[in-house]
mmCIF file of C-alpha atoms and ligand atoms in Angstrom:
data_model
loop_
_atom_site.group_PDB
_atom_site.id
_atom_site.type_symbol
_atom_site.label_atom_id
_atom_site.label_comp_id
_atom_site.label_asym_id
_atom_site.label_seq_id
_atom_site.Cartn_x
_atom_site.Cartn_y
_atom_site.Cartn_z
ATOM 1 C CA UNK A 1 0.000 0.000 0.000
ATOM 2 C CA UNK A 2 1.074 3.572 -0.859
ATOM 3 C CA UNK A 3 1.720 5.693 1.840
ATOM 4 C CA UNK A 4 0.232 8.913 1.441
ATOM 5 C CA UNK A 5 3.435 11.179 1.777
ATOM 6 C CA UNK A 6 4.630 8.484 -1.012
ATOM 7 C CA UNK A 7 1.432 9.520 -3.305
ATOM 8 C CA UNK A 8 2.572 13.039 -2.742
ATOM 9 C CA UNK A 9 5.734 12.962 -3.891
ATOM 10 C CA UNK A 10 5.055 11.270 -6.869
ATOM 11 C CA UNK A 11 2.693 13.922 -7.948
ATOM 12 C CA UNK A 12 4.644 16.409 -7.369
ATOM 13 C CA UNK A 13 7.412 14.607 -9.665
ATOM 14 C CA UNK A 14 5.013 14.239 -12.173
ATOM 15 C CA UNK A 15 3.652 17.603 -11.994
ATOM 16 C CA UNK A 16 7.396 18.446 -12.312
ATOM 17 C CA UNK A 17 7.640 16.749 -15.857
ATOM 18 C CA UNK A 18 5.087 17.791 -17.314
ATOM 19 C CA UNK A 19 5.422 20.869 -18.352
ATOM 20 C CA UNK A 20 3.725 21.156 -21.433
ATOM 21 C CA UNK A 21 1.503 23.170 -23.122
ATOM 22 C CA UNK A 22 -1.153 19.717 -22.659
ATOM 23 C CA UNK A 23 -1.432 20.452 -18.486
ATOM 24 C CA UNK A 24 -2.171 24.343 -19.143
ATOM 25 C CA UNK A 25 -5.479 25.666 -19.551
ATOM 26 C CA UNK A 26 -6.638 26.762 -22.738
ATOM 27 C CA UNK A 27 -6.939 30.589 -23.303
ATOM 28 C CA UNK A 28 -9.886 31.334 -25.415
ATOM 29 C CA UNK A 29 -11.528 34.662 -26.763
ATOM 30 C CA UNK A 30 -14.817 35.154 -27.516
ATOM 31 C CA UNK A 31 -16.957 38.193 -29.351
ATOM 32 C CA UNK A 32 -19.945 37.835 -27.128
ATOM 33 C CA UNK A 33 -20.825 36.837 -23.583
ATOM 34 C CA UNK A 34 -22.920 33.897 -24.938
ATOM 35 C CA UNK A 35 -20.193 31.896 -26.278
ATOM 36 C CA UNK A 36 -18.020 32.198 -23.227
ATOM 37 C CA UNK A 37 -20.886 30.606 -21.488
ATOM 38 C CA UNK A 38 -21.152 27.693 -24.527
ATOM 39 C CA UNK A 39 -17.398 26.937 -24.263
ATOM 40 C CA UNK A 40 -17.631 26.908 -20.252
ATOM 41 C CA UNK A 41 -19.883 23.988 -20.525
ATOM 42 C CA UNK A 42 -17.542 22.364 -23.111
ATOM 43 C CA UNK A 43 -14.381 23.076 -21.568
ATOM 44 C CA UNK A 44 -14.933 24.072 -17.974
ATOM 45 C CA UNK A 45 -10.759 24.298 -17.274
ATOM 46 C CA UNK A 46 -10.251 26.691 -19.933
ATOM 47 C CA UNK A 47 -9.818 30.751 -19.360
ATOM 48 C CA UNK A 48 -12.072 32.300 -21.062
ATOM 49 C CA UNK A 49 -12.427 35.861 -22.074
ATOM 50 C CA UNK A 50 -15.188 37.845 -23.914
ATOM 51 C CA UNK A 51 -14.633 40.920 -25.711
ATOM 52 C CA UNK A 52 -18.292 42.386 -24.846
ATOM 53 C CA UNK A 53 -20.562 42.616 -21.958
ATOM 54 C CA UNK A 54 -24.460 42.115 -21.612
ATOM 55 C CA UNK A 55 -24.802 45.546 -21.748
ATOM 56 C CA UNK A 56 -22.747 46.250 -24.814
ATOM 57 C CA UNK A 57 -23.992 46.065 -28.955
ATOM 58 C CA UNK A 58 -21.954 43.787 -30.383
ATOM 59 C CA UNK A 59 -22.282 45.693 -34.039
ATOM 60 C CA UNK A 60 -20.111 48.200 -32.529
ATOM 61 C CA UNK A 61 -17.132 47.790 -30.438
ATOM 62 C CA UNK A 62 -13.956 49.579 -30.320
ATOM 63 C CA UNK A 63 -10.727 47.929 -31.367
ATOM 64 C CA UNK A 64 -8.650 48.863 -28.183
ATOM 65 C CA UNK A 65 -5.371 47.669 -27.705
ATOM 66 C CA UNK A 66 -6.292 45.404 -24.261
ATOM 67 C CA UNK A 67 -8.277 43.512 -26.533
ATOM 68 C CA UNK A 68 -5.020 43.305 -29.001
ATOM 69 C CA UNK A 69 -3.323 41.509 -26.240
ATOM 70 C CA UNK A 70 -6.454 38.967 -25.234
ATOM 71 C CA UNK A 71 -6.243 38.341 -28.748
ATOM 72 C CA UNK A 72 -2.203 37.327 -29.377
ATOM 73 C CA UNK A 73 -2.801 35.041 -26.583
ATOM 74 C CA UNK A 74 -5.726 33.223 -27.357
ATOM 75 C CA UNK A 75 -5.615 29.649 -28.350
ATOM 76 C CA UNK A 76 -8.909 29.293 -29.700
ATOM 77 C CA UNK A 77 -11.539 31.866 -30.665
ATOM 78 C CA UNK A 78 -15.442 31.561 -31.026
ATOM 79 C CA UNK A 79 -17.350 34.794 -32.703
ATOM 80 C CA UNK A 80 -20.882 34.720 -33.745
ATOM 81 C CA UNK A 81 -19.994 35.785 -37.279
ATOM 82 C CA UNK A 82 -21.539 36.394 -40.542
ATOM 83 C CA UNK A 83 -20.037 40.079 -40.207
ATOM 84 C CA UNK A 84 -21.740 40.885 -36.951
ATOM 85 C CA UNK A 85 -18.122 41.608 -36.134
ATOM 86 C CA UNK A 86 -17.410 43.025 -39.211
ATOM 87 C CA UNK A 87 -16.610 46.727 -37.510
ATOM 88 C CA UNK A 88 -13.929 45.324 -35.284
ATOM 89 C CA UNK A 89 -12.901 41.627 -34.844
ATOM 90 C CA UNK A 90 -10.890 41.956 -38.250
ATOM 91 C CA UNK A 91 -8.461 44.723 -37.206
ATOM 92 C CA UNK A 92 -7.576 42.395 -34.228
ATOM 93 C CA UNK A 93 -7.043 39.096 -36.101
ATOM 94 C CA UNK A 94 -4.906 41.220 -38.210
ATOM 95 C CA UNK A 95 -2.988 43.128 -35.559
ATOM 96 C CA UNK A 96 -3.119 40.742 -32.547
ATOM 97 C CA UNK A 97 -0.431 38.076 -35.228
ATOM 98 C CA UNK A 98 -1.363 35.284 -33.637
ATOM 99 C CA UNK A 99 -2.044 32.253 -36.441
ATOM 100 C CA UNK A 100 -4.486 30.271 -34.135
ATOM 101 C CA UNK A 101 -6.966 33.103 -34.481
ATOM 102 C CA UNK A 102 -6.974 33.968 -38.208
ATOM 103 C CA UNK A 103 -10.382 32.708 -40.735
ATOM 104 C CA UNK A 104 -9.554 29.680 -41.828
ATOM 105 C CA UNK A 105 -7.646 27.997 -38.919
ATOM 106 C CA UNK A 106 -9.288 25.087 -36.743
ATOM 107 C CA UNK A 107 -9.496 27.543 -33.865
ATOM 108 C CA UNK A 108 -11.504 30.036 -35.283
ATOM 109 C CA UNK A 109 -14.745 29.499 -34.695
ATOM 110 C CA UNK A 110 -17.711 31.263 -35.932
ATOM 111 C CA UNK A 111 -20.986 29.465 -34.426
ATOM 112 C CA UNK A 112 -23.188 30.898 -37.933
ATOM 113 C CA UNK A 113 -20.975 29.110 -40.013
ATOM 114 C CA UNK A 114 -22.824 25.670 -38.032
ATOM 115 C CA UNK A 115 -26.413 27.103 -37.518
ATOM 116 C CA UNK A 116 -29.457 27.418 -40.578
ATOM 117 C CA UNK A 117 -29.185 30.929 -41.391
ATOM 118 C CA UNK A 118 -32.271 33.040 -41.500
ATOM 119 C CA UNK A 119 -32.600 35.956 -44.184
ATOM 120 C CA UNK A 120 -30.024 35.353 -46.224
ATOM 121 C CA UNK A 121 -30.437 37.502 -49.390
ATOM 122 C CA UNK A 122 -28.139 38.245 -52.806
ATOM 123 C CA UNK A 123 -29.531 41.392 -52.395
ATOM 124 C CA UNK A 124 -29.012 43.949 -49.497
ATOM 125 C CA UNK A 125 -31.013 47.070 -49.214
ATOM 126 C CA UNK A 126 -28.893 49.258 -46.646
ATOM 127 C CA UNK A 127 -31.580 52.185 -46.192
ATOM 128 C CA UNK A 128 -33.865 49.526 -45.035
ATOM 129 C CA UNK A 129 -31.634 48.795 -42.423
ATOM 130 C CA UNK A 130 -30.458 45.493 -43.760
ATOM 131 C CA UNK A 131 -26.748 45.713 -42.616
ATOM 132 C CA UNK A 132 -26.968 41.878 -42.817
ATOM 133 C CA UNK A 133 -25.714 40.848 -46.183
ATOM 134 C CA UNK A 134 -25.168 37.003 -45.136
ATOM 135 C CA UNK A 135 -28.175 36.267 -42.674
ATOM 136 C CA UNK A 136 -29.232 37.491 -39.501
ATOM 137 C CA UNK A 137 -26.258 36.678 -37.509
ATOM 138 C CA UNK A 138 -27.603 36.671 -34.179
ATOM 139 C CA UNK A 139 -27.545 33.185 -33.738
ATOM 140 C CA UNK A 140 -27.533 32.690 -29.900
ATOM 141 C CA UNK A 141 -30.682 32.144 -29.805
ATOM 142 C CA UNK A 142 -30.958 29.552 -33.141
ATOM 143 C CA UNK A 143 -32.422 26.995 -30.293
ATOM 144 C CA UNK A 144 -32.211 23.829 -32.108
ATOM 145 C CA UNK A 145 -28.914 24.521 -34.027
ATOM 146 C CA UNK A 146 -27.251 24.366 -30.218
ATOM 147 C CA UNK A 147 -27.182 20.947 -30.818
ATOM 148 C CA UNK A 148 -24.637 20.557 -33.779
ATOM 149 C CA UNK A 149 -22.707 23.435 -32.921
ATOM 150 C CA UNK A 150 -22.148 21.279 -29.690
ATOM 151 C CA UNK A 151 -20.725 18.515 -32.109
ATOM 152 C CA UNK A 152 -18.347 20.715 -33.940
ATOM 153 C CA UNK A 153 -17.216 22.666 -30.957
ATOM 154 C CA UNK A 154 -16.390 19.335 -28.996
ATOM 155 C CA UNK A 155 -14.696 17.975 -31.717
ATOM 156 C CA UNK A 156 -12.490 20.893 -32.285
ATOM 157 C CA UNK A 157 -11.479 20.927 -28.658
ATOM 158 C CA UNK A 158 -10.532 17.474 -29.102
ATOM 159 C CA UNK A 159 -8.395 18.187 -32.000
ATOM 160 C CA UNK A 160 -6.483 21.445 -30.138
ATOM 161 C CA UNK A 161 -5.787 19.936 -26.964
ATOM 162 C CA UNK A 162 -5.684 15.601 -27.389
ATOM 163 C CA UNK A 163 -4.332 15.243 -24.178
ATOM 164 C CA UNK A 164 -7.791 16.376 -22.697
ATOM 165 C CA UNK A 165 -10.059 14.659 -25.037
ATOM 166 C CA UNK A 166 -12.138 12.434 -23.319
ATOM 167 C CA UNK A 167 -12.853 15.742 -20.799
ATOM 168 C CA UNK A 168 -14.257 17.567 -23.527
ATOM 169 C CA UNK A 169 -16.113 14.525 -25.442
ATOM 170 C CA UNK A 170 -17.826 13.957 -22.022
ATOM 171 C CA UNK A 171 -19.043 17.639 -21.024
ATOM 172 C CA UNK A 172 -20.024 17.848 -24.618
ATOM 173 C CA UNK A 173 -22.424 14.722 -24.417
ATOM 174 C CA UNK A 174 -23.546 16.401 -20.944
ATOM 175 C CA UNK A 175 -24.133 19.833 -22.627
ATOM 176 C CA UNK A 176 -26.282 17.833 -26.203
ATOM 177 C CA UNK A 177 -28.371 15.821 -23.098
ATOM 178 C CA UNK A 178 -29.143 18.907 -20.487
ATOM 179 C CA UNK A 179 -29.837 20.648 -23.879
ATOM 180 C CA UNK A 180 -32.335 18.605 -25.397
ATOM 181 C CA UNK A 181 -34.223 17.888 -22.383
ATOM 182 C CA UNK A 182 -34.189 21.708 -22.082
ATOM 183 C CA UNK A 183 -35.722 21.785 -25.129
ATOM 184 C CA UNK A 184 -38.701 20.205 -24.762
ATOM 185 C CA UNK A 185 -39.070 21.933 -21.779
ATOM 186 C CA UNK A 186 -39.167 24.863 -23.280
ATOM 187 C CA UNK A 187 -41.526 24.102 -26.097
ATOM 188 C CA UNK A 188 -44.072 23.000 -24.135
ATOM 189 C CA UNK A 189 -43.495 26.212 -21.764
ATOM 190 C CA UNK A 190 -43.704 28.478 -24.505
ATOM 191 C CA UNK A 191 -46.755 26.937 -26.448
ATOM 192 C CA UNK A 192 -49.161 29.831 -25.170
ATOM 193 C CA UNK A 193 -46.558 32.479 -27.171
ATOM 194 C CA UNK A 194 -47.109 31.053 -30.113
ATOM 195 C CA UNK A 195 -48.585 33.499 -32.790
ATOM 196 C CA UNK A 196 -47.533 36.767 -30.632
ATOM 197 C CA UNK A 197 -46.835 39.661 -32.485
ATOM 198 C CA UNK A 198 -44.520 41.747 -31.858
ATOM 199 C CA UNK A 199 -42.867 45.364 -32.398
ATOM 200 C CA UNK A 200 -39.069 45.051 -31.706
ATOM 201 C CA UNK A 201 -35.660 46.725 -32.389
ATOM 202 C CA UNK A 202 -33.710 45.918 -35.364
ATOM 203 C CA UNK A 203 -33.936 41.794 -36.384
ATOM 204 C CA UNK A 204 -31.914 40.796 -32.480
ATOM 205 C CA UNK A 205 -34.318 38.189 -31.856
ATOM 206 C CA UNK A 206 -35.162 37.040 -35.060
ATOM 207 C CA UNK A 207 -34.072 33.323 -34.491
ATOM 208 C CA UNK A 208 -36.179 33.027 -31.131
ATOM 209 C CA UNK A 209 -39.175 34.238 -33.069
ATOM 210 C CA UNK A 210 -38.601 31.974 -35.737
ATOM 211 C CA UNK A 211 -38.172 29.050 -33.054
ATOM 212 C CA UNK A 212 -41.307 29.991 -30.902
ATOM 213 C CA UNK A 213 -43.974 30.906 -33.265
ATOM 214 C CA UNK A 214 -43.564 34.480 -33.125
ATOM 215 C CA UNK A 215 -43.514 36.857 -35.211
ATOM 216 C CA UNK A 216 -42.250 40.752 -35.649
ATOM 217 C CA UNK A 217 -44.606 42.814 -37.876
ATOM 218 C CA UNK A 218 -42.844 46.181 -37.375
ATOM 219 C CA UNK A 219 -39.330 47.759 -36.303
ATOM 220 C CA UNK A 220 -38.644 50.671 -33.775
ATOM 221 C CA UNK A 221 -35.354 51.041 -34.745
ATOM 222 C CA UNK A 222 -34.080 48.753 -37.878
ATOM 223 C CA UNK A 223 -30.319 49.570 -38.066
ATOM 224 C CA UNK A 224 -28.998 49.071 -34.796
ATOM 225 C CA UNK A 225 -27.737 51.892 -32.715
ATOM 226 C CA UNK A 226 -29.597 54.391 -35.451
ATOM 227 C CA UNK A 227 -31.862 56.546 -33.803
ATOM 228 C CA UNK A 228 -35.633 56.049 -35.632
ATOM 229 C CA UNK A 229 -36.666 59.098 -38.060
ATOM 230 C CA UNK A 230 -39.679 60.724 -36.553
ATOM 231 C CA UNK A 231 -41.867 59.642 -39.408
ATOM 232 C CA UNK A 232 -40.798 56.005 -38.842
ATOM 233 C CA UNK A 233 -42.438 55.920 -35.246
ATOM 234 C CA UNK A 234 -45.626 58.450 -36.161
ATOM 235 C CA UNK A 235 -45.969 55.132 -38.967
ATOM 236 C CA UNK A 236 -45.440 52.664 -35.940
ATOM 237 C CA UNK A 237 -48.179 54.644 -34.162
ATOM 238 C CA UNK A 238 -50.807 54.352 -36.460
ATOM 239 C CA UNK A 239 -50.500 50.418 -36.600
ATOM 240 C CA UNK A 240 -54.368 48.748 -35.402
ATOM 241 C CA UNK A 241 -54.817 47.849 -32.373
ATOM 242 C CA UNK A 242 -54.945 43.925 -33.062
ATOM 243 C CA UNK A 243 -51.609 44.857 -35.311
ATOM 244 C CA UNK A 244 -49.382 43.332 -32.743
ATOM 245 C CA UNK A 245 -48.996 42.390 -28.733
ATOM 246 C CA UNK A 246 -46.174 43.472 -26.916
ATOM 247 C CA UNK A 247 -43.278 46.283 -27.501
ATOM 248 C CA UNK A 248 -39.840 43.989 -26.915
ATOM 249 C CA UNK A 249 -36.572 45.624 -26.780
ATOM 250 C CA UNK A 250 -32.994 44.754 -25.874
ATOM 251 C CA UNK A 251 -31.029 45.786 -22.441
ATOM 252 C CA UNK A 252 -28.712 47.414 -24.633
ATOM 253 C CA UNK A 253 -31.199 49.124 -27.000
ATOM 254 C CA UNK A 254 -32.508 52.387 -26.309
ATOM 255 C CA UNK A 255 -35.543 52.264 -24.356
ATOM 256 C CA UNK A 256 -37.425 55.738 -25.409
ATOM 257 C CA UNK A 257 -38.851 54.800 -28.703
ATOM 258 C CA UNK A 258 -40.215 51.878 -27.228
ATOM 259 C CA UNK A 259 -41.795 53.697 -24.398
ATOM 260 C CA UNK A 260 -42.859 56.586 -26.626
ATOM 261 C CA UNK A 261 -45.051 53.648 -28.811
ATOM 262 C CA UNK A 262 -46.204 52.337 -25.804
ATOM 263 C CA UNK A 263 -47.860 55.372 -24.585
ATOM 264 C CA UNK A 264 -49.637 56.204 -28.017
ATOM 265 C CA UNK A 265 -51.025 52.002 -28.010
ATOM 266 C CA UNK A 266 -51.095 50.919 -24.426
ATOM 267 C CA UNK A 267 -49.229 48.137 -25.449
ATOM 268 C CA UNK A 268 -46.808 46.268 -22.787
ATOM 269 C CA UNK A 269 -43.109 47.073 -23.253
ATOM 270 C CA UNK A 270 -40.744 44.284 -22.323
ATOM 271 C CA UNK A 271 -36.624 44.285 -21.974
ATOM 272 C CA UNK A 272 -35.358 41.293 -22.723
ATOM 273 C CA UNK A 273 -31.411 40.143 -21.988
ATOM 274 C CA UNK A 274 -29.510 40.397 -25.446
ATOM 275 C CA UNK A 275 -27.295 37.360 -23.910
ATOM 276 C CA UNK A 276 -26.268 35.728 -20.411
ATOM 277 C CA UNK A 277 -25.177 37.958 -17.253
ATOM 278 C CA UNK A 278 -21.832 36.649 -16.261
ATOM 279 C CA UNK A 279 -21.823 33.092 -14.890
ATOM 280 C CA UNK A 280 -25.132 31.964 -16.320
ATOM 281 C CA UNK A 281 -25.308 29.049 -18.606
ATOM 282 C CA UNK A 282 -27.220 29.708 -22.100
ATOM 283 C CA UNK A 283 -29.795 27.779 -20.912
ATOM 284 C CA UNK A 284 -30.371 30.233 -17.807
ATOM 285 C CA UNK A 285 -30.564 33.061 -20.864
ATOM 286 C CA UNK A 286 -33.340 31.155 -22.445
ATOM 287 C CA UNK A 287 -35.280 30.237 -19.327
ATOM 288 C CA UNK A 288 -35.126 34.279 -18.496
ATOM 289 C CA UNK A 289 -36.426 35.238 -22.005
ATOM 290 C CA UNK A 290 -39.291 32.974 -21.863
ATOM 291 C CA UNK A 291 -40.583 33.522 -18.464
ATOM 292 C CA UNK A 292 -40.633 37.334 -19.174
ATOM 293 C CA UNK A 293 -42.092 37.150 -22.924
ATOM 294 C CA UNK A 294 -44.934 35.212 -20.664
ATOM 295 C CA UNK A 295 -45.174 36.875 -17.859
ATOM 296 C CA UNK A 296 -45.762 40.134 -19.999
ATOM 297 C CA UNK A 297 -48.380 38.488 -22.331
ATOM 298 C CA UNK A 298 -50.176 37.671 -19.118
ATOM 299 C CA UNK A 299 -50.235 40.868 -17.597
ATOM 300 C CA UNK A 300 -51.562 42.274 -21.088
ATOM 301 C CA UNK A 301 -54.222 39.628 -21.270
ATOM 302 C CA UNK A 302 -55.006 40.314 -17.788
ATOM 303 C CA UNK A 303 -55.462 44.221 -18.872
ATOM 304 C CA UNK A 304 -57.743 43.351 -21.804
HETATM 305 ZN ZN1 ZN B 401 -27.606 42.803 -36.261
#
């Protein structure tokens, strides 16, 4: 039998030895808060940093050199893509010099390039809004496409760091099982928002829509972080009264357009999160958008 001061030291010879990049925690950057909370559930040792907050549009962030250095030492990087970083993430690929993080490379990963894009188009009408020219890329919400992103995501962290393989293979089959039961769960939670109409901000929750039944019949403010012309809301105002439901804007949107409709229809305004408050799981993000998309339609019902 091993005595325990034996076990010790042979630990700490081992520990010793290996000094490799294979016992070090993976450094990862990601665009967005949601992907940070994806890859903690896939690689739970890993240090991971996101470029944006909760509070923060991801359209427009500035290029600042402590996001440089995140950059040149990232092993892996996860984006959202389809140019909703279009404004910033390439000037740090191309400054940060660091190979693992440039388009092309098995560590770059952008989660659209793995989910069933929604308005894609050949042609794109800018005064509309449509700054989108390869889908709507704001994918963290493309429910059912969690599931084979899951796949690829494992898989690459099995390829980029072998020595921790079967770690990542088995929070990945944890993550695809939580996830699909959460799924159901949430269908049959969310049955009573089916056919809700809503008035929103630009196309941010075009995939939950899409997923739940719901649609948007009108925009507040269609390019993001654009002020709405004053003829665009007095045309908002005179939508009918069975034209939609419920006002629904983003934490980081701008609140006073929504609350200027709201007073000319007596409609219900609800924020919803854009993505998950630090240290929530993606699932938690979900749960929170449903329960308050719900919890508003019954207070409006209860009004009516
Ligand atoms: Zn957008």
């Amino acid at each position: 039998m091993h005595s325990k001061v034996t076990l010790t030291k042979w630990m700490v010879a081992v520990g010793a030895v290996a000094i490799s990049p294979s016992v070090m925690a993976l450094d990862i950057f990601v665009c967005e808060p949601e992907w940070k909370a994806f890859l903690s559930a896939h690689a739970p040792d890993a240090s991971i940093y996101s470029a944006t907050t909760a509070k923060q549009d991801p359209h427009y962030v500035q290029a600042r050199p402590s996001l440089i250095a995140k950059m040149r030492q990232a092993d892996i990087a996860m984006c959202s893509g389809a140019d909703l970083e279009i404004g910033w993430l390439p000037m740090l690929q191309a400054r940060s010099s660091n190979a693992a993080i440039q388009n092309g490379a098995l560590s770059m990963i952008y989660a659209s390039d793995y989910v069933r894009m929604l308005d894609t188009h050949d042609h794109v009408d800018r005064s509309h809004g449509d700054i989108h020219e390869h889908g709507n890329p704001h994918v963290q919400f493309a429910a059912n496409d969690m599931i084979p992103l899951s796949f690829v995501v494992s898989k690459r962290l099995q390829m980029l760091d072998p020595s921790n393989g079967q770690t990542y293979q088995l929070h990945g089959m944890k993550f695809r099982a939580h996830w699909r039961n959460k799924l159901n769960e949430w269908q049959e939670k969310a049955a009573p928002l089916k056919g809700t109409q809503v008035v929103g901000y630009h196309a941010t929750y075009r995939y939950l829509y899409e997923w739940l039944g719901m649609e948007q019949v009108a925009d507040l403010e269609p390019k993001p972080g654009i002020s709405p012309t004053t003829s665009h809301l007095q045309s908002l105002s005179k939508l009918d009264e069975d034209a939609f439901d419920v006002i629904v804007y983003s934490s980081h949107q701008d609140r006073r357009p929504a609350n200027w409709l709201q007073q000319r229809t007596g409609k219900h305004v609800v924020e919803l999160p854009l993505t998950v408050s630090d240290g929530e799981g993606l699932d938690q993000l979900y749960d929170k958008v449903i329960d308050d998309l719900l919890s508003t339609l019954i207070s409006s019902a209860e009004k009516d």
